[in-house]
Tab-separated table of C-alpha atoms in Angstrom:
chain	number	residue	atom	x	y	z
A	1	MET	CA	22.811	18.419	-4.559
A	2	LYS	CA	22.262	16.527	-1.268
A	3	SER	CA	21.868	12.748	-1.359
A	4	SER	CA	18.222	12.962	-0.220
A	5	ASP	CA	17.508	15.511	-2.993
A	6	GLN	CA	19.164	13.200	-5.490
A	7	ASN	CA	17.051	10.247	-4.310
A	8	GLU	CA	13.896	12.373	-4.530
A	9	ALA	CA	14.831	13.392	-8.084
A	10	GLN	CA	15.070	9.698	-8.959
A	11	TYR	CA	11.595	9.074	-7.525
A	12	LEU	CA	10.243	12.060	-9.446
A	13	SER	CA	11.566	10.658	-12.726
A	14	LYS	CA	10.312	7.141	-11.942
A	15	LEU	CA	6.899	7.953	-10.476
A	16	LYS	CA	4.625	10.067	-12.602
A	17	GLY	CA	1.808	12.396	-11.550
A	18	GLU	CA	-0.583	10.810	-9.079
A	19	ARG	CA	1.866	8.100	-8.038
A	20	TYR	CA	4.485	10.652	-7.028
A	21	ARG	CA	1.911	12.805	-5.237
A	22	VAL	CA	0.601	9.879	-3.188
A	23	LEU	CA	3.802	7.963	-2.525
A	24	ARG	CA	6.273	10.791	-1.942
A	25	GLN	CA	4.036	13.714	-0.935
A	26	LYS	CA	1.640	11.719	1.281
A	27	GLY	CA	-1.400	12.304	-0.897
A	28	THR	CA	-4.561	10.245	-1.176
A	29	GLU	CA	-6.234	9.059	-4.357
A	30	GLU	CA	-9.959	9.582	-4.818
A	31	PRO	CA	-12.043	6.815	-3.228
A	32	PHE	CA	-13.324	4.105	-5.583
A	33	SER	CA	-10.932	5.291	-8.329
A	34	GLY	CA	-8.065	2.809	-7.967
A	35	THR	CA	-7.477	0.022	-10.463
A	36	LEU	CA	-6.636	-2.502	-7.724
A	37	LEU	CA	-9.724	-1.890	-5.598
A	38	ALA	CA	-11.745	-4.686	-7.230
A	39	ASN	CA	-8.756	-6.922	-7.980
A	40	ARG	CA	-9.609	-10.507	-6.967
A	41	ARG	CA	-6.588	-12.315	-8.437
A	42	ASP	CA	-4.149	-14.258	-6.262
A	43	GLY	CA	-0.810	-12.570	-5.863
A	44	ASN	CA	1.279	-10.021	-4.052
A	45	TYR	CA	1.145	-6.262	-3.770
A	46	HIS	CA	4.418	-4.346	-3.939
A	47	CYS	CA	5.352	-0.746	-3.147
A	48	ALA	CA	5.201	1.049	-6.490
A	49	ALA	CA	8.232	3.182	-5.568
A	50	CYS	CA	10.732	0.445	-4.685
A	51	GLY	CA	9.193	-2.990	-5.303
A	52	ASN	CA	9.093	-4.068	-1.645
A	53	SER	CA	6.456	-6.809	-1.167
A	54	VAL	CA	4.001	-5.322	1.345
A	55	PHE	CA	0.634	-7.136	1.120
A	56	SER	CA	-0.775	-10.433	-0.130
A	57	SER	CA	-4.120	-11.165	-1.773
A	58	ASP	CA	-4.630	-13.703	1.041
A	59	THR	CA	-5.373	-10.839	3.472
A	60	LYS	CA	-7.294	-8.515	1.120
A	61	PHE	CA	-10.966	-7.882	1.848
A	62	ASP	CA	-13.743	-5.568	0.714
A	63	SER	CA	-14.247	-3.019	3.469
A	64	GLY	CA	-16.421	-0.711	1.362
A	65	CYS	CA	-14.161	2.271	2.112
A	66	GLY	CA	-13.104	2.916	-1.509
A	67	TRP	CA	-9.483	1.785	-1.244
A	68	PRO	CA	-7.916	-1.689	-1.248
A	69	SER	CA	-8.088	-3.052	2.293
A	70	PHE	CA	-5.971	-5.701	3.980
A	71	TYR	CA	-6.166	-7.113	7.510
A	72	PHE	CA	-2.447	-7.830	7.827
A	73	PRO	CA	0.762	-6.956	5.926
A	74	LYS	CA	2.594	-9.699	4.074
A	75	ASN	CA	5.472	-9.321	6.518
A	76	PRO	CA	5.221	-6.977	9.520
A	77	GLN	CA	8.775	-5.769	8.838
A	78	ALA	CA	7.782	-4.657	5.306
A	79	ILE	CA	5.880	-1.630	6.599
A	80	LEU	CA	6.285	1.073	9.227
A	81	LEU	CA	3.479	2.657	11.198
A	82	LYS	CA	3.682	6.339	12.144
A	83	GLU	CA	1.367	8.648	14.040
A	84	ASP	CA	-0.311	11.099	11.628
A	85	LEU	CA	-1.936	14.242	13.078
A	86	SER	CA	-2.486	15.960	9.720
A	87	LEU	CA	-5.876	17.285	8.607
A	88	GLY	CA	-6.936	17.735	12.240
A	89	MET	CA	-7.335	13.986	12.748
A	90	HIS	CA	-5.460	11.324	14.683
A	91	ARG	CA	-4.547	8.501	12.294
A	92	VAL	CA	-1.799	5.939	11.824
A	93	GLU	CA	0.098	6.242	8.555
A	94	VAL	CA	1.419	3.144	6.767
A	95	THR	CA	4.756	3.606	4.975
A	96	CYS	CA	7.073	1.254	3.101
A	97	ALA	CA	9.861	0.152	5.433
A	98	LYS	CA	12.336	0.003	2.540
A	99	CYS	CA	11.913	3.437	0.946
A	100	GLY	CA	9.643	5.406	3.308
A	101	SER	CA	6.928	5.989	0.724
A	102	HIS	CA	3.381	6.699	1.923
A	103	LEU	CA	1.031	3.764	1.272
A	104	GLY	CA	-2.080	4.720	3.230
A	105	HIS	CA	-3.428	4.427	6.794
A	106	VAL	CA	-4.448	1.680	9.210
A	107	PHE	CA	-7.569	1.675	11.361
A	108	ASN	CA	-8.723	-0.702	14.101
A	109	ASP	CA	-12.304	-0.848	12.842
A	110	ALA	CA	-12.469	-4.281	11.184
A	111	PRO	CA	-13.674	-6.603	13.965
A	112	ASP	CA	-14.875	-9.163	11.416
A	113	GLN	CA	-11.254	-9.677	10.232
A	114	PRO	CA	-8.685	-11.865	12.064
A	115	SER	CA	-6.508	-8.899	13.127
A	116	GLY	CA	-9.338	-6.416	13.652
A	117	MET	CA	-7.301	-4.013	11.532
A	118	ARG	CA	-8.093	-2.345	8.196
A	119	PHE	CA	-4.992	-1.350	6.266
A	120	CYS	CA	-6.548	1.181	3.888
A	121	ILE	CA	-4.009	1.458	1.063
A	122	ASN	CA	-3.928	3.691	-2.005
A	123	SER	CA	-4.244	1.561	-5.127
A	124	VAL	CA	-1.845	3.894	-6.990
A	125	ALA	CA	0.828	3.182	-4.322
A	126	LEU	CA	0.888	-0.497	-5.263
A	127	ASP	CA	1.964	-2.745	-8.078
A	128	PHE	CA	0.423	-6.197	-8.326
A	129	GLU	CA	2.097	-9.454	-9.306
A	130	THR	CA	0.064	-12.622	-9.786
A	131	LYS	CA	1.162	-15.789	-8.014
A	132	ALA	CA	2.910	-18.243	-10.281
A	133	LYS	CA	0.759	-21.229	-11.084
A	134	LYS	CA	2.146	-24.452	-9.683
A	135	LYS	CA	2.745	-27.074	-12.336
A	136	VAL	CA	0.881	-30.243	-11.689
A	137	ARG	CA	2.320	-33.515	-12.978
A	138	SER	CA	-0.082	-36.016	-14.379
């Protein structure tokens, strides 16, 4: 078995069903179906395949598109952008820089956001971790 096949087998055993289809086979979840779409808690969003921190709640906004939207990644080096000509459209795919998993797409149609960008990310491609509460001394 080749190393890449072995790695893919590990992803297949770790990621079940829809997560594997979206993250490793470049699928898309149904709009308005994701558990993180309406999430309003403070925290960080991680790639569900490898744990890489990719987005922060600080840049999340409601774009009305049916998927969690962000106007900037947590760290620009955490993601990779790739031209996507599938489905007869010209889009820009967003992948995890650490493991190459498909996260979603980015569009330049959010002029009311600081970057003008809408990172439209599959909820199933993300894990969420709340920010630790700072202890206040009295």
